[in-house]
CSV table of C-alpha atoms and ligand atoms in Angstrom, one decimal:
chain,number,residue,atom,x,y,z
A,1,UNK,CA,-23.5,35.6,-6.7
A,2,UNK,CA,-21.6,32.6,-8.6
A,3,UNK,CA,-22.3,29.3,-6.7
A,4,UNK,CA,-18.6,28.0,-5.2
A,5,UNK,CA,-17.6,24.8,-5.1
A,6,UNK,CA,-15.5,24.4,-1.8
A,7,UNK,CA,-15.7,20.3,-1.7
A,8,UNK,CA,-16.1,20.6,1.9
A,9,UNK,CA,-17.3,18.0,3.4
A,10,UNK,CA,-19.5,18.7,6.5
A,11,UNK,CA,-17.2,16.7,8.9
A,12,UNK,CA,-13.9,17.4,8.3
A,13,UNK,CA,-11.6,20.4,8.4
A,14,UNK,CA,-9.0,18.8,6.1
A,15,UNK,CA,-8.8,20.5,2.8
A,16,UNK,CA,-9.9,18.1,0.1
A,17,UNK,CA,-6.9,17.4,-1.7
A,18,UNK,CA,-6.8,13.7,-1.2
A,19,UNK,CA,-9.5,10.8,-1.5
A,20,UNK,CA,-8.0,8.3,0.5
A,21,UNK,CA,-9.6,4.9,1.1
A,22,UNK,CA,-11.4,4.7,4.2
A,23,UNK,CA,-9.4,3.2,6.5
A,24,UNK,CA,-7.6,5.2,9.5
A,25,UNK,CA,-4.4,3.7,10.7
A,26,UNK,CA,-3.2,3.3,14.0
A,27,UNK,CA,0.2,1.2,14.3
A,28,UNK,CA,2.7,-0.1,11.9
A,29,UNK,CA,5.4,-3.1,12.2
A,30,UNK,CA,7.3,-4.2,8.9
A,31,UNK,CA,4.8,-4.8,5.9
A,32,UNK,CA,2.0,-4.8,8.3
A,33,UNK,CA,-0.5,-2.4,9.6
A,34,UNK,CA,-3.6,-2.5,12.3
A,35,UNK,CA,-6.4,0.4,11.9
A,36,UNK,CA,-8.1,2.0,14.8
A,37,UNK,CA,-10.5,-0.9,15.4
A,38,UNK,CA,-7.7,-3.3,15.3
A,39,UNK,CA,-8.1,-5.1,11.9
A,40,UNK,CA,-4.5,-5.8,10.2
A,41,UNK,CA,-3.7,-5.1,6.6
A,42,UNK,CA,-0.9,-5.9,4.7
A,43,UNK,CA,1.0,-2.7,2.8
A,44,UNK,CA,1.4,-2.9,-0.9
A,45,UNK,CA,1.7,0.8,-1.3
A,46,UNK,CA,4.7,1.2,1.5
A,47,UNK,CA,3.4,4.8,0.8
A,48,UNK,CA,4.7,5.0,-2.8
A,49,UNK,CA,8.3,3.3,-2.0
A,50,UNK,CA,8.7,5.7,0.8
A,51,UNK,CA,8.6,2.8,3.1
A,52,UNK,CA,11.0,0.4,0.7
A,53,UNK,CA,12.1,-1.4,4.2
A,54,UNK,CA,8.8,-1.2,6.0
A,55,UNK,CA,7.1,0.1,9.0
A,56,UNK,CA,9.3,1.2,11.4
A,57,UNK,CA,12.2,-0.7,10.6
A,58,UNK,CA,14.4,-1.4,14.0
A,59,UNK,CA,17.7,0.0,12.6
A,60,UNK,CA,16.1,3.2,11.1
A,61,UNK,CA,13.7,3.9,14.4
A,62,UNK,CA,16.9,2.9,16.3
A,63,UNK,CA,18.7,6.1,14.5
A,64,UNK,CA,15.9,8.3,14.6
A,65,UNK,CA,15.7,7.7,18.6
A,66,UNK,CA,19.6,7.9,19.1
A,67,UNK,CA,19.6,11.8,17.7
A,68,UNK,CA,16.2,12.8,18.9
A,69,UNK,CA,17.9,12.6,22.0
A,70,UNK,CA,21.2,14.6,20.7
A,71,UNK,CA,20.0,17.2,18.4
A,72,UNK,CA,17.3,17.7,16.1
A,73,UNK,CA,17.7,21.0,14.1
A,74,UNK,CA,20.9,23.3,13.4
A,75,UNK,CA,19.5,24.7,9.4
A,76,UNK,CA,22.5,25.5,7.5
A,77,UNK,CA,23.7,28.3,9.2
A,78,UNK,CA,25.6,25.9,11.4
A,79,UNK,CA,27.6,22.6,10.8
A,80,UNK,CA,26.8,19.6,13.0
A,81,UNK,CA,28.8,16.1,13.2
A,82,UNK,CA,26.6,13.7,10.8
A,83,UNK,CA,25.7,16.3,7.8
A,84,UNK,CA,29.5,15.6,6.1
A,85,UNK,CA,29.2,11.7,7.4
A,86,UNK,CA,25.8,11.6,5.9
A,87,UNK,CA,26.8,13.2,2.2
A,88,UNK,CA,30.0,10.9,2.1
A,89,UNK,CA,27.5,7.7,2.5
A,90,UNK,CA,25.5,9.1,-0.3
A,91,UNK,CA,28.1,9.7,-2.4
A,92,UNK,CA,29.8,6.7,-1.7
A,93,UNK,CA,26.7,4.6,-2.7
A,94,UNK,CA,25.5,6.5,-5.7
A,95,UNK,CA,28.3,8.0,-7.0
A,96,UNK,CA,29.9,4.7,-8.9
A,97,UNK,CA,26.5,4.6,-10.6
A,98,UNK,CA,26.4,7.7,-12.0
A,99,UNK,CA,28.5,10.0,-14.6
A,100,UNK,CA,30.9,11.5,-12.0
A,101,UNK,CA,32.0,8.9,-9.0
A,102,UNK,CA,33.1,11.6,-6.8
A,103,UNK,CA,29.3,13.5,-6.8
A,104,UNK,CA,28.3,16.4,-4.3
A,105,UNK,CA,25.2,15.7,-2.7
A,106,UNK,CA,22.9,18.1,-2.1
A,107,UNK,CA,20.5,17.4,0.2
A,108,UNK,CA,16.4,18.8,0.5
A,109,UNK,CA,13.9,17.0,2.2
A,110,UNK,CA,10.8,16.2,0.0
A,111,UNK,CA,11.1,14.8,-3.6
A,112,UNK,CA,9.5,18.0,-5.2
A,113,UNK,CA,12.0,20.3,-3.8
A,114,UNK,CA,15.0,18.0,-5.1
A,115,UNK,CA,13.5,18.1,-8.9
A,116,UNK,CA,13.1,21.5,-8.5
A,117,UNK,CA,17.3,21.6,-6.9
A,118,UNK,CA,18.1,19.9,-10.0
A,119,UNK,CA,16.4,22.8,-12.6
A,120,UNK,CA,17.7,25.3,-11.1
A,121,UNK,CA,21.2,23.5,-11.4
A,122,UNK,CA,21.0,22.5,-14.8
A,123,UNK,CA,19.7,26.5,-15.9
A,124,UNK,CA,22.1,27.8,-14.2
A,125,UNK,CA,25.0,25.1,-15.6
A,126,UNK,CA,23.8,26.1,-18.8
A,127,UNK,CA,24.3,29.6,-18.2
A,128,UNK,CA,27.8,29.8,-16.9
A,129,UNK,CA,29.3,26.2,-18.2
A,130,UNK,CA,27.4,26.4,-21.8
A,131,UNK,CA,26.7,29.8,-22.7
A,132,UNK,CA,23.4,29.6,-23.2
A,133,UNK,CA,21.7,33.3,-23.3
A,134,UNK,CA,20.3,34.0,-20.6
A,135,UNK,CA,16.4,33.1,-19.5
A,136,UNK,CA,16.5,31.0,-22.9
A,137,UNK,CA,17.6,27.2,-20.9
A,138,UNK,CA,15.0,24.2,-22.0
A,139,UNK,CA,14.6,21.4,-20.5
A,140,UNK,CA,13.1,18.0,-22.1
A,141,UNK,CA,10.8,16.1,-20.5
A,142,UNK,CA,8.2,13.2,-21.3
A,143,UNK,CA,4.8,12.8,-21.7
A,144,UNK,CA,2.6,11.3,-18.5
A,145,UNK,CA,5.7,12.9,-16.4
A,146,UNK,CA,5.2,13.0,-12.5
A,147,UNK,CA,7.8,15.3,-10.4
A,148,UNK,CA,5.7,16.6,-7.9
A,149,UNK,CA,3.3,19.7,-7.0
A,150,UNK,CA,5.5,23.1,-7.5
A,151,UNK,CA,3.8,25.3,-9.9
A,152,UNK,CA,7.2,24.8,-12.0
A,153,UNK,CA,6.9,21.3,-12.3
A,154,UNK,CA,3.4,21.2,-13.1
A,155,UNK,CA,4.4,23.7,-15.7
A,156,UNK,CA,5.4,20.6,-17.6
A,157,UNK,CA,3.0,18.3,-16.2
A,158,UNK,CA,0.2,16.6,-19.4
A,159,UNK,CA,-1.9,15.8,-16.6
A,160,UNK,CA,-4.9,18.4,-16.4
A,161,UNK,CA,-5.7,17.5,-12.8
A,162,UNK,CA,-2.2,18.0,-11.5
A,163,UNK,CA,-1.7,21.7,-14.2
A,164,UNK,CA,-5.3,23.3,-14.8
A,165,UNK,CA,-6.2,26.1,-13.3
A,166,UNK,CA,-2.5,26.8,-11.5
A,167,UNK,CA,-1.0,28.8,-14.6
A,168,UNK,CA,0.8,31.4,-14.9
A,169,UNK,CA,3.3,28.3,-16.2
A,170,UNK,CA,6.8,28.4,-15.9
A,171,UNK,CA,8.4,28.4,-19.7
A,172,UNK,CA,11.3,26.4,-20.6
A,173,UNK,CA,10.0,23.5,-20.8
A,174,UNK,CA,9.5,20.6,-23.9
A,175,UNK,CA,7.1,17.7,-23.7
A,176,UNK,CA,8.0,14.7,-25.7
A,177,UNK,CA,6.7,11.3,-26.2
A,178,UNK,CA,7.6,8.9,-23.5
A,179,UNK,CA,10.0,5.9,-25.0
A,180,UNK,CA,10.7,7.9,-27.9
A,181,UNK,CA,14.2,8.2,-28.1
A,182,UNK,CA,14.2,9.8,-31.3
A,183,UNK,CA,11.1,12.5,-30.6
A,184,UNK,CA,13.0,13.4,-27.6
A,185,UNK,CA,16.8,14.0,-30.1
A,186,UNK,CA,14.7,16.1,-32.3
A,187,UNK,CA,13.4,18.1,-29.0
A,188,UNK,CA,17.1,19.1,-28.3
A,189,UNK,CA,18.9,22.3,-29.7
A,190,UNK,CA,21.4,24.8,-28.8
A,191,UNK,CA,19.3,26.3,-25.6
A,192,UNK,CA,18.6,23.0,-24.0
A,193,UNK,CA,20.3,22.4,-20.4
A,194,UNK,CA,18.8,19.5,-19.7
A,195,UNK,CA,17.2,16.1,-20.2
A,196,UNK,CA,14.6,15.3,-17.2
A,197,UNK,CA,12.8,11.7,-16.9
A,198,UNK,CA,11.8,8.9,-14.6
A,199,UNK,CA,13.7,6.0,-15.8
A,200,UNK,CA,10.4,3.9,-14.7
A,201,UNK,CA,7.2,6.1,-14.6
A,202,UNK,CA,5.9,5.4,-11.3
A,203,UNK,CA,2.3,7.4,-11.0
A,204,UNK,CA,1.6,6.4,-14.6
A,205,UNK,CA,1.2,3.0,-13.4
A,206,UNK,CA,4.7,1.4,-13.6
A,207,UNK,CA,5.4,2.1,-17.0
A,208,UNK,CA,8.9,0.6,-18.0
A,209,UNK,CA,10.7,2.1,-21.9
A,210,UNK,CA,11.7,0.0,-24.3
A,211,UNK,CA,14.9,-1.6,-23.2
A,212,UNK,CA,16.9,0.9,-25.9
A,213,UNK,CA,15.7,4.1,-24.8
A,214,UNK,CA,17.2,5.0,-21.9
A,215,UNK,CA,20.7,4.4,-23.1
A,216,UNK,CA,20.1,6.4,-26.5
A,217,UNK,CA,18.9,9.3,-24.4
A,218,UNK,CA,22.1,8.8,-22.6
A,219,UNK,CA,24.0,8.5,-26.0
A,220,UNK,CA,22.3,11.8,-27.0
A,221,UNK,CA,22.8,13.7,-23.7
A,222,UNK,CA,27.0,12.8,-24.0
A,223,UNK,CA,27.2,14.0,-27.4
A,224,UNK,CA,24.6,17.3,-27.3
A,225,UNK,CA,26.8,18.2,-24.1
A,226,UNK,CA,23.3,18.2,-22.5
A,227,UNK,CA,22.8,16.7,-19.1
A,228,UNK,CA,20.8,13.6,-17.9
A,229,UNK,CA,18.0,14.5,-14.8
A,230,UNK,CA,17.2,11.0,-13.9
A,231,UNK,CA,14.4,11.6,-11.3
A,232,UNK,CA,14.4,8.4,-8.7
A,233,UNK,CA,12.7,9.6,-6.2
A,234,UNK,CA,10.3,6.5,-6.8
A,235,UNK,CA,12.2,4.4,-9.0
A,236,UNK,CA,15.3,3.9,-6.7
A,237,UNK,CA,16.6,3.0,-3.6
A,238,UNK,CA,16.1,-0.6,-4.0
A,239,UNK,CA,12.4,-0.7,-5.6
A,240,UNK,CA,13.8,-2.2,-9.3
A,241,UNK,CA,15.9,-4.8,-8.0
A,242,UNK,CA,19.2,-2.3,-8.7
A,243,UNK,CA,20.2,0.7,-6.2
A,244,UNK,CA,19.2,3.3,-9.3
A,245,UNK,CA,16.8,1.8,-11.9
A,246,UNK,CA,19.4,3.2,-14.1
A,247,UNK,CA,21.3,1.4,-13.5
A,248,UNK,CA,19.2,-1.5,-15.1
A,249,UNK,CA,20.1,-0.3,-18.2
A,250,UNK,CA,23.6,0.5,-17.6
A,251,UNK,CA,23.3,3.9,-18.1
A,252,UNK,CA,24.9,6.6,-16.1
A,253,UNK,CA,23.2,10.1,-15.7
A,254,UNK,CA,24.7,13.2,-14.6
A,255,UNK,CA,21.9,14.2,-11.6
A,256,UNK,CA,19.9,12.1,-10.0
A,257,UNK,CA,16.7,13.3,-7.8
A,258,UNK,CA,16.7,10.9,-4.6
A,259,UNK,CA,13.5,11.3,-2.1
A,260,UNK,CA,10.7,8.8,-0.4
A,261,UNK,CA,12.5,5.9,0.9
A,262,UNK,CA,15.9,8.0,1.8
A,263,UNK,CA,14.2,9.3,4.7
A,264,UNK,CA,12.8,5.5,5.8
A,265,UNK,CA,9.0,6.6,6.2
A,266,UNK,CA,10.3,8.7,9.1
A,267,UNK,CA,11.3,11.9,8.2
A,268,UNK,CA,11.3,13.4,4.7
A,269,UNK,CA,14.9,13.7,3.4
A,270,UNK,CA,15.7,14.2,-0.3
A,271,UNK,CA,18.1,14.7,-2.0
A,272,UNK,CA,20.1,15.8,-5.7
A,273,UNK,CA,23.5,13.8,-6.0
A,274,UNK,CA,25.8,14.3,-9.1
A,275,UNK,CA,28.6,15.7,-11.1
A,276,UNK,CA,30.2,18.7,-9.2
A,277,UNK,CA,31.1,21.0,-11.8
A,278,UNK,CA,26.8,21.1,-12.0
A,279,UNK,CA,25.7,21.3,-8.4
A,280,UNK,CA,29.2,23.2,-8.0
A,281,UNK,CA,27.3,26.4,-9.8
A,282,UNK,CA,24.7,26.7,-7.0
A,283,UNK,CA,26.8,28.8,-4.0
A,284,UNK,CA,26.5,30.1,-0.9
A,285,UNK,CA,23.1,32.0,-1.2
A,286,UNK,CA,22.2,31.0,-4.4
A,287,UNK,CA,19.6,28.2,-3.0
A,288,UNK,CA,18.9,26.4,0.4
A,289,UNK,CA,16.5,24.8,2.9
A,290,UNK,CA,16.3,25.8,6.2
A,291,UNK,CA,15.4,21.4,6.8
A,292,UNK,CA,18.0,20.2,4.1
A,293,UNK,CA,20.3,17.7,5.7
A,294,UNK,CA,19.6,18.8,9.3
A,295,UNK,CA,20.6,16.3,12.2
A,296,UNK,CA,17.4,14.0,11.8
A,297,UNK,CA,17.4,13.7,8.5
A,298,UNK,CA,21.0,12.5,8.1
A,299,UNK,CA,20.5,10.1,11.3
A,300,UNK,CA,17.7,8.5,9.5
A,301,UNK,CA,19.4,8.7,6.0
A,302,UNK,CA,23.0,7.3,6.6
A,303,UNK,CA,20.8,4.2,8.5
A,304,UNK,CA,19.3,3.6,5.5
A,305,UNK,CA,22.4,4.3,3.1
A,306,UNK,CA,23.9,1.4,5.5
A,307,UNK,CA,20.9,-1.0,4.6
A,308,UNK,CA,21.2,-0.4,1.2
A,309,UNK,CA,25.1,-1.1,0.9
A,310,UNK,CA,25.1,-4.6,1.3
A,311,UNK,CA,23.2,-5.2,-2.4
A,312,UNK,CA,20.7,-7.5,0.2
A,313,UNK,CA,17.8,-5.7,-0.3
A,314,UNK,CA,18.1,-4.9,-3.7
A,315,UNK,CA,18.9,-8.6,-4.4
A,316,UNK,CA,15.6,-9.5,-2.5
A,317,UNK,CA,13.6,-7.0,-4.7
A,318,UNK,CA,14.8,-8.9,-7.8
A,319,UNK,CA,13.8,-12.6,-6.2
A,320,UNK,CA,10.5,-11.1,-4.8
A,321,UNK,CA,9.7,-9.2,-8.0
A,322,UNK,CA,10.6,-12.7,-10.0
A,323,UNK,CA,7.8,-14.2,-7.3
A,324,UNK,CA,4.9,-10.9,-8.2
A,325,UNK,CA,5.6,-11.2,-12.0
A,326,UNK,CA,5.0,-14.8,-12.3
A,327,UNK,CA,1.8,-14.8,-10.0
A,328,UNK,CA,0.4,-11.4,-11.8
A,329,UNK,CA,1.3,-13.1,-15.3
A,330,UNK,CA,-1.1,-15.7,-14.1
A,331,UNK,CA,-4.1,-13.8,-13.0
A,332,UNK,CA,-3.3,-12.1,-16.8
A,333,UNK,CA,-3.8,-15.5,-18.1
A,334,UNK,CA,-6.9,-16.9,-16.3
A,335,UNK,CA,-8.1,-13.2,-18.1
A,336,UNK,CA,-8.6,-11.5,-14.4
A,337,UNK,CA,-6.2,-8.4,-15.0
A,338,UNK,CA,-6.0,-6.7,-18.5
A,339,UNK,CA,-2.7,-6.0,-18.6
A,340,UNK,CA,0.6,-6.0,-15.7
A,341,UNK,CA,3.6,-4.2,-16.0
A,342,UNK,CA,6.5,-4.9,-13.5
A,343,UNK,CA,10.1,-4.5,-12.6
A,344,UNK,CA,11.4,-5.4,-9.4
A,345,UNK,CA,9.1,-5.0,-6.8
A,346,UNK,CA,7.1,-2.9,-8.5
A,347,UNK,CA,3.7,-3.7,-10.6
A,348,UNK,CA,1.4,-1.6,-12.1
A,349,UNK,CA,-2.0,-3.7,-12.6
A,350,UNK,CA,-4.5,-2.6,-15.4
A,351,UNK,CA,-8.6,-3.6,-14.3
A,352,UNK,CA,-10.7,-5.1,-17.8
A,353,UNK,CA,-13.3,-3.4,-16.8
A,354,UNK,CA,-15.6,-5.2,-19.5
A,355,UNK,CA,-15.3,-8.3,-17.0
A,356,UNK,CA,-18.6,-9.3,-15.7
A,357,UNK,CA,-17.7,-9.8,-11.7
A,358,UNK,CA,-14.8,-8.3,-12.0
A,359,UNK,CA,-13.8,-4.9,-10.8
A,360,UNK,CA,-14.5,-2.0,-12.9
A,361,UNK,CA,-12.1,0.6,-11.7
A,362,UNK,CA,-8.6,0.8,-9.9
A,363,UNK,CA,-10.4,2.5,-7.0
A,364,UNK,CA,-12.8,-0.2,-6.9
A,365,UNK,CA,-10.2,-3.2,-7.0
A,366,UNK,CA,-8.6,-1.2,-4.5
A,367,UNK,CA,-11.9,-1.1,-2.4
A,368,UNK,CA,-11.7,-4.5,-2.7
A,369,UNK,CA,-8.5,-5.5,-1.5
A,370,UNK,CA,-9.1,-3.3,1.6
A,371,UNK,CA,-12.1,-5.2,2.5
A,372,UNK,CA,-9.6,-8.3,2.4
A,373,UNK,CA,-6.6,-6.7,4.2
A,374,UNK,CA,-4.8,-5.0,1.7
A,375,UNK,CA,-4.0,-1.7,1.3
A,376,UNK,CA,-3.1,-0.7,-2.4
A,377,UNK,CA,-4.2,2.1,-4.4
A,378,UNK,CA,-5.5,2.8,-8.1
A,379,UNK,CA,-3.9,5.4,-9.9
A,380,UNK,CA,-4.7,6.9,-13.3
A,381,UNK,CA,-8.7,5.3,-13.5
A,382,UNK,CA,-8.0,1.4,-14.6
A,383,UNK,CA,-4.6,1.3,-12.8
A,384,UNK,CA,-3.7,0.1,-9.4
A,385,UNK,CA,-0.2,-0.2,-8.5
A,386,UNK,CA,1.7,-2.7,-6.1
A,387,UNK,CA,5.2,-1.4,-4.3
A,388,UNK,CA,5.6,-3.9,-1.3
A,389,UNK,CA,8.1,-3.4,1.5
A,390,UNK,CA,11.3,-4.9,0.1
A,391,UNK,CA,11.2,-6.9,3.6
A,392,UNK,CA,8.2,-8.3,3.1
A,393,UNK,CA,8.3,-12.2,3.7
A,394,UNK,CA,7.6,-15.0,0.5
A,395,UNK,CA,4.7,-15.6,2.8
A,396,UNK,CA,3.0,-12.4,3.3
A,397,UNK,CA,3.7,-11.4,-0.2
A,398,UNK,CA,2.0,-15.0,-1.6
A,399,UNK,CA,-0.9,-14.2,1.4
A,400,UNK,CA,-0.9,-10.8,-0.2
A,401,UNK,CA,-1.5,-11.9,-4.3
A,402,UNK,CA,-3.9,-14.8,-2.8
A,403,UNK,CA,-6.6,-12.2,-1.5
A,404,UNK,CA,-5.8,-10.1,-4.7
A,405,UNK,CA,-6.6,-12.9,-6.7
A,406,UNK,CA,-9.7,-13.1,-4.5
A,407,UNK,CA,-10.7,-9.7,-5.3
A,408,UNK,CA,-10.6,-10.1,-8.7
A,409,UNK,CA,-13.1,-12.8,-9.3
B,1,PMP,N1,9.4,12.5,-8.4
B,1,PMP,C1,8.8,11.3,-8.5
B,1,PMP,C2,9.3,10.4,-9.6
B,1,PMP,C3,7.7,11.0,-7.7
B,1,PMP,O1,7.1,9.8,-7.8
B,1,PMP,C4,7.3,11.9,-6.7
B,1,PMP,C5,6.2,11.5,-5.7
B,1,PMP,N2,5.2,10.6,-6.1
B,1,PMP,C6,7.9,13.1,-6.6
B,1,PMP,C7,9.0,13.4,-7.5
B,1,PMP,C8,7.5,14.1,-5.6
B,1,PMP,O2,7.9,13.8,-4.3
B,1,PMP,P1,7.2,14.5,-3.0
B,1,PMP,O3,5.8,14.1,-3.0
B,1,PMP,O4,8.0,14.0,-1.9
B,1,PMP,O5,7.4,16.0,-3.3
């Protein structure tokens, strides 16, 4: 009999699809958290932006309370009173950013499901807006892409951990070079529907395009009559220092994939928001969620949609981001990091590993900074990437870079 390889280990019953640090967490409270023997650690993963305005934040908990007292679940068979309220916030906030200010929101509840929302809308736009013979649609994406676990989108995934061994693929797809404006031109042609990117490439470590490429995909998009998938389910909300990261380089796109931090760290709400005569094609039947946009979810997401209106938080990102760049530039320069990429809030760190003393691995720096109260983790081997709370204090976000710098010498 062939030996398998279950990578069980003898006491747990969780399936091994994770390697998390070893720390179990108890409570949360704003950019802080306390494990179950009481030691505090500061959060500079805020769970991959999903937590852009910390633990528990009053106003959001506040909401989620108020309805979990009302009601919780309806599914879409049935309006109830905040679903319209909570799509006209959205709209309001996003719409002026993107292609069409007038959007229809579509809402899902995890960020997977909205990427996926948006291919299905963009084939199906191709089909009955562009004529595109049928089961022939492509869509362009970029190398080092992350949209989540479906066996679609890891169909176009160049990352044989997250695509081996879960083929058949889905076809329709085009891998380019990320930053390439004019590899990804070349990639379009009659049967593409779509353009799909992250306008900052979160999971590959932060990884920001040259400051010309998102508007010449845009440029290319308008005049192909192709549309532009901006996927910010990591990127936005705040994290960049602009509501979209988009919107950084003035450039509009026709869908955008919202997720993480639209549903506060409390409940998973996602979401696809733009031009209607594109989300118009997917009707009664044609696609739903028996979750999308139910009670809780909209509680929790026009809360946050309020936080976000005021352009504080986004505002702080920038000044706080201004504060992480200029302290990560200078561990760069005393030679402790390799390399740091940032924008906003938002770092990706790479280890020299040839450092004598130093750490040789993200997982290892990571190791490190949990030993001094810090939670963070690596990504991509050498890589380890910092996404604070946007409420995080000046103070707790120097005590934070202090004890990194610690764990780097
Ligand atoms: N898109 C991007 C850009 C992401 O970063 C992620 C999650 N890391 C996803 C989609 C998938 O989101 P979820 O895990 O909620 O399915």
């Amino acid at each position: 009999m062939d030996t398998v390889v279950t990578g069980r280990s003898a006491a747990s019953s969780l399936a091994p699809n994770y390697h998390p640090l070893p720390v179990t967490l108890a409570t949360g409270e704003g950019s802080w958290v306390t494990d179950v023997d009481g030691h505090r650690y500061l959060d500079l993963l805020a769970a991959y932006s999903a937590l852009n305005f910390g633990h528990r934040h009053p106003a959001l908990v506040a909401a989620a309370h108020h309805q979990l007292d009302r009601l919780t679940l309806t599914s879409r068979a049935f309006g109830h009173e905040l679903l319209e309220p909570f799509a006209r916030a959205v709209a309001d906030l996003i719409g002026p950013l993107l292609a069409e200010p007038d959007p229809l929101v579509l809402p899902m509840n995890t960020g997977a499901e909205a990427v996926e929302t948006a291919i299905k809308a963009a084939r199906k736009w191709g089909y009955e807006a562009r004529g595109v013979p049928d089961g022939r649609a492509t869509i362009v994406v970029a190398e080092g892409n992350f949209h989540g676990r479906t066996t679609t989108i890891v169909s176009f995934s160049d990352d044989p951990d997250a695509r081996r061994g879960f083929g058949p693929y889905t076809p329709g797809f085009r891998l380019v070079p990320y930053g390439d404006a004019s590899a990804l031109v070349e990639a379009i042609d009659d049967t593409t529907v779509a353009v799909l990117l992250e306008p900052v490439q979160g999971e590959q470590g932060v990884v920001v395009p040259p400051d010309d490429y998102l508007p010449a995909v845009r440029a290319a998009c308008t005049a192909r009559g192709v549309l532009l998938v901006a996927d910010e389910v990591q990127s936005g909300l705040g994290r960049t220092g602009s509501t979209l990261a988009c919107e950084r380089w003035g450039v509009r796109p026709d869908l955008v994939t919202l997720g993480k931090a639209l549903g506060g760290g409390i409940v998973p709400v996602s979401a696809v928001v733009g031009r209607s005569d594109v989300l118009g094609v997917l009707t009664a039947g044609t696609h739903g969620s028996t979750f999308g946009g139910n009670p809780m979810a909209c509680a929790v997401g026009l809360a946050v949609v309020e936080l976000l209106s005021t352009g504080d938080l986004q505002r702080r990102a920038l000044t706080l981001g201004q504060v992480l760049r200029d302290r990560l530039d200078a561990l760069v320069a005393d030679g402790l990091l390799a390399r740091v990429r940032t924008i906003g809030l938002w770092a990706g760190l790479d280890v020299d590993a040839s450092r004598a003393g130093g750490p040789a691995t993200g997982r290892e720096l990571a190791e490190r900074l949990l030993a001094r109260g810090v939670l963070a983790k690596d990504t991509h081997g050498a890589t380890i990437r910092l996404a604070p709370p946007l409420t995080i204090t000046d103070q707790d976000l120097h005590l934070a870079l202090d004890r990194l710098a610690d764990a780097l010498r």
